[in-house]
Short mmCIF file of C-alpha atoms and ligand atoms in Angstrom, two decimals:
data_model
loop_
_atom_site.label_atom_id
_atom_site.label_comp_id
_atom_site.label_asym_id
_atom_site.label_seq_id
_atom_site.Cartn_x
_atom_site.Cartn_y
_atom_site.Cartn_z
CA MET A 26 44.76 10.03 -11.82
CA THR A 27 48.11 8.39 -12.60
CA PRO A 28 48.42 5.14 -14.63
CA LEU A 29 49.31 3.38 -11.36
CA ASP A 30 46.15 4.70 -9.67
CA TYR A 31 44.15 3.38 -12.59
CA GLU A 32 45.78 -0.07 -12.37
CA PHE A 33 45.10 -0.20 -8.62
CA LEU A 34 41.43 0.64 -9.20
CA ARG A 35 41.05 -1.83 -12.07
CA LYS A 36 42.42 -4.65 -9.93
CA LEU A 37 40.32 -3.68 -6.91
CA LEU A 38 37.10 -3.50 -8.95
CA LYS A 39 37.76 -6.82 -10.66
CA GLU A 40 38.30 -8.52 -7.30
CA ARG A 41 35.43 -6.88 -5.45
CA SER A 42 32.62 -6.75 -8.02
CA GLY A 43 33.84 -8.61 -11.12
CA LEU A 44 33.87 -5.37 -13.12
CA ASP A 45 36.34 -5.89 -15.96
CA LEU A 46 37.50 -2.43 -17.03
CA SER A 47 39.44 -2.22 -20.28
CA ALA A 48 42.63 -0.13 -20.42
CA ASP A 49 40.80 2.88 -21.89
CA LYS A 50 38.07 3.55 -19.32
CA GLN A 51 39.87 6.29 -17.35
CA TYR A 52 37.13 8.79 -18.28
CA LEU A 53 34.48 6.52 -16.71
CA VAL A 54 36.47 6.11 -13.52
CA GLU A 55 37.07 9.88 -13.32
CA SER A 56 33.44 10.79 -13.94
CA ARG A 57 32.29 8.43 -11.16
CA LEU A 58 35.08 8.80 -8.60
CA VAL A 59 36.06 12.49 -8.69
CA PRO A 60 32.68 13.48 -7.14
CA LEU A 61 33.10 10.72 -4.54
CA ALA A 62 36.61 11.92 -3.67
CA ARG A 63 35.34 15.49 -3.24
CA LYS A 64 32.49 14.27 -1.05
CA ALA A 65 35.08 12.52 1.13
CA GLY A 66 36.98 15.83 1.43
CA LEU A 67 39.81 14.70 -0.86
CA PRO A 68 41.16 16.73 -3.79
CA GLY A 69 41.10 13.88 -6.31
CA ILE A 70 41.44 10.22 -7.23
CA THR A 71 45.16 9.97 -6.38
CA GLU A 72 44.38 10.92 -2.76
CA LEU A 73 41.43 8.50 -2.75
CA VAL A 74 43.75 5.69 -3.82
CA VAL A 75 46.36 6.66 -1.21
CA LYS A 76 43.67 6.48 1.48
CA MET A 77 42.46 3.07 0.32
CA LYS A 78 45.99 1.71 0.08
CA ALA A 79 46.71 2.87 3.62
CA GLY A 80 44.00 0.49 4.88
CA PHE A 81 41.21 1.05 7.44
CA ALA A 82 39.12 2.58 4.64
CA GLU A 83 36.70 -0.26 4.09
CA ALA A 84 33.58 1.96 3.99
CA LEU A 85 35.26 4.24 1.45
CA THR A 86 36.31 1.23 -0.64
CA ALA A 87 32.74 -0.11 -0.61
CA GLU A 88 31.55 3.34 -1.78
CA VAL A 89 34.08 3.24 -4.63
CA VAL A 90 32.85 -0.21 -5.71
CA GLU A 91 29.21 0.93 -5.56
CA ALA A 92 29.95 4.15 -7.44
CA MET A 93 31.42 2.10 -10.29
CA THR A 94 28.32 -0.08 -10.73
CA THR A 95 25.93 0.75 -13.56
CA ASN A 96 22.38 0.68 -12.25
CA GLU A 97 20.47 1.39 -15.45
CA THR A 98 17.11 -0.42 -15.42
CA PHE A 99 13.47 0.15 -16.24
CA PHE A 100 10.10 -1.56 -15.96
CA PHE A 101 9.56 -4.51 -18.36
CA ARG A 102 13.02 -3.86 -19.84
CA ASP A 103 13.30 -5.36 -23.33
CA LYS A 104 9.72 -6.71 -23.10
CA VAL A 105 10.65 -10.12 -24.61
CA PRO A 106 11.75 -11.75 -21.29
CA PHE A 107 8.41 -10.81 -19.74
CA ASP A 108 6.59 -12.28 -22.76
CA HIS A 109 8.61 -15.47 -22.19
CA LEU A 110 7.66 -15.32 -18.51
CA LYS A 111 3.94 -15.11 -19.29
CA ASP A 112 3.84 -17.39 -22.36
CA THR A 113 6.48 -20.04 -21.65
CA MET A 114 7.91 -20.15 -18.13
CA LEU A 115 4.80 -19.61 -15.99
CA PRO A 116 2.49 -21.95 -17.94
CA ALA A 117 5.12 -24.73 -17.71
CA LEU A 118 5.83 -24.14 -14.03
CA LEU A 119 2.21 -23.71 -12.93
CA GLN A 120 1.61 -27.17 -14.33
CA ALA A 121 4.83 -28.71 -12.99
CA ARG A 122 4.37 -27.22 -9.48
CA ALA A 123 0.60 -27.77 -9.25
CA ALA A 124 1.02 -30.28 -6.42
CA ARG A 125 3.27 -28.18 -4.18
CA ARG A 126 1.78 -24.81 -5.22
CA SER A 127 4.92 -22.78 -4.75
CA LEU A 128 7.27 -20.84 -7.00
CA ARG A 129 10.64 -19.26 -6.27
CA ILE A 130 12.05 -16.57 -8.54
CA TRP A 131 15.41 -14.84 -8.10
CA CYS A 132 16.29 -11.53 -9.63
CA ALA A 133 20.08 -11.69 -9.31
CA ALA A 134 21.10 -8.08 -10.05
CA SER A 135 17.89 -6.27 -9.29
CA SER A 136 19.14 -2.66 -9.15
CA THR A 137 16.41 -0.19 -8.08
CA GLY A 138 13.63 -2.77 -8.32
CA GLN A 139 11.96 -2.25 -11.66
CA GLU A 140 12.80 -5.82 -12.75
CA PRO A 141 11.57 -7.76 -9.68
CA TYR A 142 8.47 -5.56 -9.46
CA SER A 143 7.74 -6.14 -13.16
CA ILE A 144 7.87 -9.87 -12.37
CA ALA A 145 5.62 -9.37 -9.33
CA MET A 146 3.05 -7.49 -11.43
CA CYS A 147 3.07 -10.32 -14.01
CA LEU A 148 2.36 -12.85 -11.27
CA LYS A 149 -0.32 -10.69 -9.70
CA GLY A 150 -1.92 -10.51 -13.15
CA LEU A 151 -2.44 -14.28 -13.09
CA GLY A 152 -5.16 -13.74 -10.45
CA PRO A 153 -7.01 -16.92 -9.41
CA ALA A 154 -4.51 -19.17 -11.23
CA VAL A 155 -2.03 -18.55 -8.38
CA ALA A 156 -4.48 -18.02 -5.51
CA GLY A 157 -3.17 -19.91 -2.48
CA TRP A 158 0.29 -20.36 -4.03
CA LYS A 159 3.40 -19.45 -2.06
CA ILE A 160 5.37 -17.14 -4.33
CA ASP A 161 8.85 -15.91 -3.38
CA ILE A 162 10.54 -13.25 -5.44
CA VAL A 163 14.05 -12.64 -4.12
CA ALA A 164 15.79 -9.45 -5.30
CA THR A 165 19.54 -9.20 -4.71
CA ASP A 166 22.21 -6.70 -5.67
CA LEU A 167 25.75 -5.81 -4.71
CA SER A 168 24.78 -2.23 -4.02
CA GLN A 169 23.03 -1.40 -0.75
CA GLY A 170 22.03 1.99 -2.15
CA VAL A 171 19.91 0.58 -4.98
CA LEU A 172 18.37 -2.01 -2.65
CA GLU A 173 17.19 0.75 -0.30
CA LYS A 174 15.50 2.54 -3.19
CA SER A 175 13.98 -0.71 -4.37
CA LYS A 176 12.58 -1.52 -0.92
CA ALA A 177 10.87 1.87 -0.74
CA GLY A 178 9.23 1.20 -4.11
CA ILE A 179 9.04 4.93 -4.88
CA PHE A 180 9.65 5.99 -8.47
CA SER A 181 9.77 9.31 -10.31
CA GLN A 182 7.47 10.32 -13.14
CA PHE A 183 10.37 9.65 -15.53
CA GLU A 184 10.89 6.14 -14.13
CA VAL A 185 7.23 5.13 -14.36
CA GLN A 186 7.09 6.45 -17.91
CA ARG A 187 9.85 4.03 -18.98
CA GLY A 188 8.28 0.71 -19.96
CA LEU A 189 5.39 0.60 -17.50
CA PRO A 190 1.97 0.28 -19.20
CA ILE A 191 -0.41 3.01 -18.00
CA GLN A 192 -2.97 0.39 -16.88
CA LEU A 193 -0.40 -1.09 -14.47
CA LEU A 194 0.54 2.37 -13.19
CA VAL A 195 -3.09 3.10 -12.39
CA LYS A 196 -3.67 -0.34 -10.89
CA HIS A 197 -0.58 -0.80 -8.73
CA PHE A 198 0.80 2.68 -7.82
CA THR A 199 -0.27 5.53 -5.59
CA GLN A 200 0.80 9.09 -6.42
CA ILE A 201 2.67 10.87 -3.63
CA GLY A 202 3.38 14.46 -4.72
CA ASP A 203 5.36 14.13 -7.92
CA MET A 204 6.45 10.54 -7.14
CA TRP A 205 4.68 7.18 -7.46
CA GLN A 206 4.78 4.44 -4.83
CA LEU A 207 4.06 0.81 -5.60
CA ASN A 208 1.21 -0.46 -3.52
CA ALA A 209 2.05 -2.61 -0.50
CA ASP A 210 0.60 -5.81 -1.98
CA ILE A 211 3.16 -5.75 -4.83
CA ARG A 212 6.03 -4.51 -2.63
CA SER A 213 5.42 -7.33 -0.16
CA MET A 214 5.89 -9.93 -2.90
CA VAL A 215 9.59 -9.03 -3.17
CA GLN A 216 12.24 -9.79 -0.52
CA HIS A 217 15.50 -7.84 -0.75
CA ARG A 218 19.00 -9.03 0.17
CA GLN A 219 22.46 -7.70 -0.49
CA LEU A 220 24.48 -10.24 -2.45
CA ASN A 221 27.66 -10.19 -4.48
CA LEU A 222 27.48 -12.67 -7.35
CA LEU A 223 31.20 -13.36 -6.90
CA GLN A 224 30.40 -14.89 -3.53
CA ASP A 225 28.73 -18.17 -2.68
CA PHE A 226 24.96 -17.93 -3.09
CA SER A 227 23.99 -21.55 -2.40
CA HIS A 228 22.42 -20.43 0.92
CA LEU A 229 19.58 -18.76 -1.03
CA GLY A 230 18.23 -22.21 -1.88
CA THR A 231 16.96 -23.33 -5.26
CA PHE A 232 14.83 -21.43 -7.74
CA ASP A 233 12.36 -22.15 -10.52
CA ILE A 234 13.44 -19.04 -12.43
CA VAL A 235 16.55 -16.88 -12.21
CA PHE A 236 16.67 -13.52 -13.94
CA CYS A 237 20.35 -12.58 -14.27
CA ARG A 238 20.21 -9.75 -16.77
CA ASN A 239 22.58 -7.00 -17.77
CA VAL A 240 25.21 -7.67 -15.12
CA LEU A 241 27.41 -10.45 -16.54
CA ILE A 242 28.12 -8.17 -19.48
CA TYR A 243 30.58 -6.29 -17.22
CA PHE A 244 32.54 -9.45 -16.27
CA ASP A 245 35.31 -11.38 -18.04
CA GLN A 246 34.76 -14.84 -19.53
CA ASP A 247 36.15 -16.84 -16.58
CA THR A 248 34.01 -14.93 -14.10
CA LYS A 249 30.90 -15.47 -16.25
CA ALA A 250 31.70 -19.20 -16.62
CA GLY A 251 32.09 -19.57 -12.84
CA ILE A 252 28.79 -17.79 -12.17
CA PHE A 253 26.94 -19.90 -14.78
CA GLU A 254 28.34 -23.03 -13.16
CA ARG A 255 27.12 -21.98 -9.70
CA LEU A 256 23.78 -20.73 -11.06
CA SER A 257 23.17 -24.11 -12.66
CA ARG A 258 23.32 -25.64 -9.18
CA VAL A 259 20.53 -23.41 -7.84
CA VAL A 260 18.14 -23.54 -10.81
CA GLU A 261 15.74 -26.50 -10.65
CA SER A 262 16.35 -29.03 -13.44
CA ASP A 263 13.05 -28.05 -15.10
CA GLY A 264 13.54 -24.35 -14.26
CA PHE A 265 14.76 -21.42 -16.32
CA MET A 266 17.49 -18.80 -16.45
CA VAL A 267 16.96 -15.49 -18.24
CA LEU A 268 19.87 -13.41 -19.55
CA GLY A 269 20.01 -9.88 -20.96
CA ALA A 270 19.78 -9.07 -24.65
CA ALA A 271 23.58 -8.77 -25.03
CA GLU A 272 24.41 -11.85 -22.92
CA SER A 273 24.69 -15.55 -23.76
CA VAL A 274 26.15 -18.79 -22.42
CA VAL A 275 27.26 -19.83 -25.89
CA GLY A 276 31.02 -20.30 -26.07
CA ILE A 277 31.38 -19.61 -22.32
CA SER A 278 29.73 -22.45 -20.43
CA ASP A 279 27.86 -25.69 -21.03
CA ALA A 280 26.10 -25.45 -17.66
CA PHE A 281 22.96 -24.17 -19.44
CA LYS A 282 21.46 -24.83 -22.85
CA PRO A 283 19.41 -22.31 -24.86
CA TYR A 284 15.65 -22.92 -24.77
CA PRO A 285 14.54 -23.43 -28.37
CA GLU A 286 13.14 -20.38 -30.14
CA ARG A 287 13.12 -18.20 -27.02
CA ARG A 288 15.89 -15.61 -27.15
CA GLY A 289 17.63 -15.07 -23.79
CA LEU A 290 16.01 -18.10 -22.16
CA TYR A 291 18.02 -21.08 -20.89
CA ARG A 292 17.61 -24.34 -19.00
CA PRO A 293 20.18 -26.15 -16.87
CA ASN A 294 22.07 -28.66 -18.96
CA GLY A 295 21.78 -31.89 -16.98
CA THR A 296 24.31 -33.62 -19.23
CA ARG A 297 27.15 -31.16 -18.80
CA ASN A 298 30.69 -31.95 -17.68
CA VAL A 299 31.25 -30.24 -14.33
CA LYS A 300 34.86 -29.26 -13.80
CA PRO A 301 35.66 -30.27 -10.21
CA GLY A 302 36.71 -27.41 -7.96
CA PHE A 303 35.97 -24.70 -10.51
CA ALA A 304 33.34 -22.53 -8.95
CA GLY A 305 34.44 -19.03 -9.94
CA ILE A 306 34.11 -17.76 -6.39
CA MET A 307 36.26 -14.84 -5.30
CA PRO A 308 39.28 -15.71 -3.15
CA PRO A 309 38.56 -15.96 0.62
CA LYS A 310 40.42 -12.72 1.44
CA ALA A 311 38.33 -10.73 -1.02
CA VAL A 312 35.13 -12.36 0.30
CA ALA A 313 35.99 -11.30 3.82
CA LEU A 314 36.67 -7.74 2.72
CA ALA A 315 33.57 -7.46 0.55
CA ALA A 316 31.36 -8.80 3.33
CA ARG A 317 32.41 -6.14 5.84
C1 SAM B 506 22.59 -2.59 -15.30
S1 SAM B 506 21.91 -3.09 -13.78
C2 SAM B 506 20.77 -4.34 -14.34
C3 SAM B 506 19.46 -4.29 -13.58
C4 SAM B 506 18.40 -5.27 -14.08
N1 SAM B 506 18.85 -6.64 -13.96
C5 SAM B 506 18.02 -4.96 -15.50
O1 SAM B 506 18.38 -5.74 -16.39
O2 SAM B 506 17.36 -3.96 -15.73
C6 SAM B 506 23.26 -4.05 -13.11
C7 SAM B 506 23.18 -4.27 -11.62
O3 SAM B 506 24.15 -5.25 -11.26
C8 SAM B 506 24.67 -4.92 -9.99
N2 SAM B 506 25.96 -5.60 -9.82
C9 SAM B 506 27.17 -5.27 -10.34
N3 SAM B 506 28.11 -6.14 -9.95
C10 SAM B 506 27.49 -7.06 -9.17
C11 SAM B 506 27.93 -8.20 -8.45
N4 SAM B 506 29.21 -8.59 -8.45
N5 SAM B 506 27.02 -8.89 -7.73
C12 SAM B 506 25.72 -8.51 -7.70
N6 SAM B 506 25.25 -7.43 -8.36
C13 SAM B 506 26.12 -6.71 -9.08
C14 SAM B 506 24.77 -3.41 -10.00
O4 SAM B 506 24.80 -2.87 -8.70
C15 SAM B 506 23.51 -3.03 -10.80
O5 SAM B 506 22.45 -2.69 -9.96
#
């Protein structure tokens, strides 16, 4: 890969997925894209770039963007957010939504499904407290590949051993050979949709809780600020946003304020100054390309 190839890929990835690669990540690009080039019958990354530059290679470009995403996830990742869900968010919302008996939760970079299904299992665990409630859990991701795996709800022994309490494995999964499938009642609680966080997401409606964990960490400050701004418009004023352990709004955006004494938990900041016209959405040309 030449320095010019690398610059082309850096720019493309920033525009298409928000991924902000520093100048020294050639090894990462090579480890992910050399296999993809070979699969496409090309000798290496230079030829891959030539093909993308020539145009009419939209499917290949989408594969490149997907190959560069990091999909690491596991059940009840970091534990603390799920404690906050059970001890803080759900008690507050069950009271606040008692009249309308509905809850909407968005998992905004859901990868292979462990996060939205962990949320679904928490809600199922509430039993009669949510009987008759309409509960929507919407799982979205840029990558179609991870969404397909998530929809199937089939996990390896290794995956179910990472973070999932044995009682929940026994209760909610069925063993199929050496794999484990989530039972249909939990799978049916989660709706899947492909969505790029750089694009407009107002059509999803509003949510009581948004989990947006371990994705913004790959973006630059302006991209994060734009996404926080747009997220604050879809989180109910008494709702919550949950970030990953290495993520924060502090010093980036005043669209959300930290929830006291609950690490990673935020509420929309009703008193913020909204900068008109600044929405952090990708330019129209990139939207059109990414949507193809
Ligand atoms: C590291 S995983 C995090 C999964 C889960 N939220 C967790 O914390 O375990 C990051 C996910 O973000 C997705 N992603 C990357 N860029 C994205 C974008 N621009 N829009 C939506 N999803 C994106 C990737 O495909 C990947 O599945």
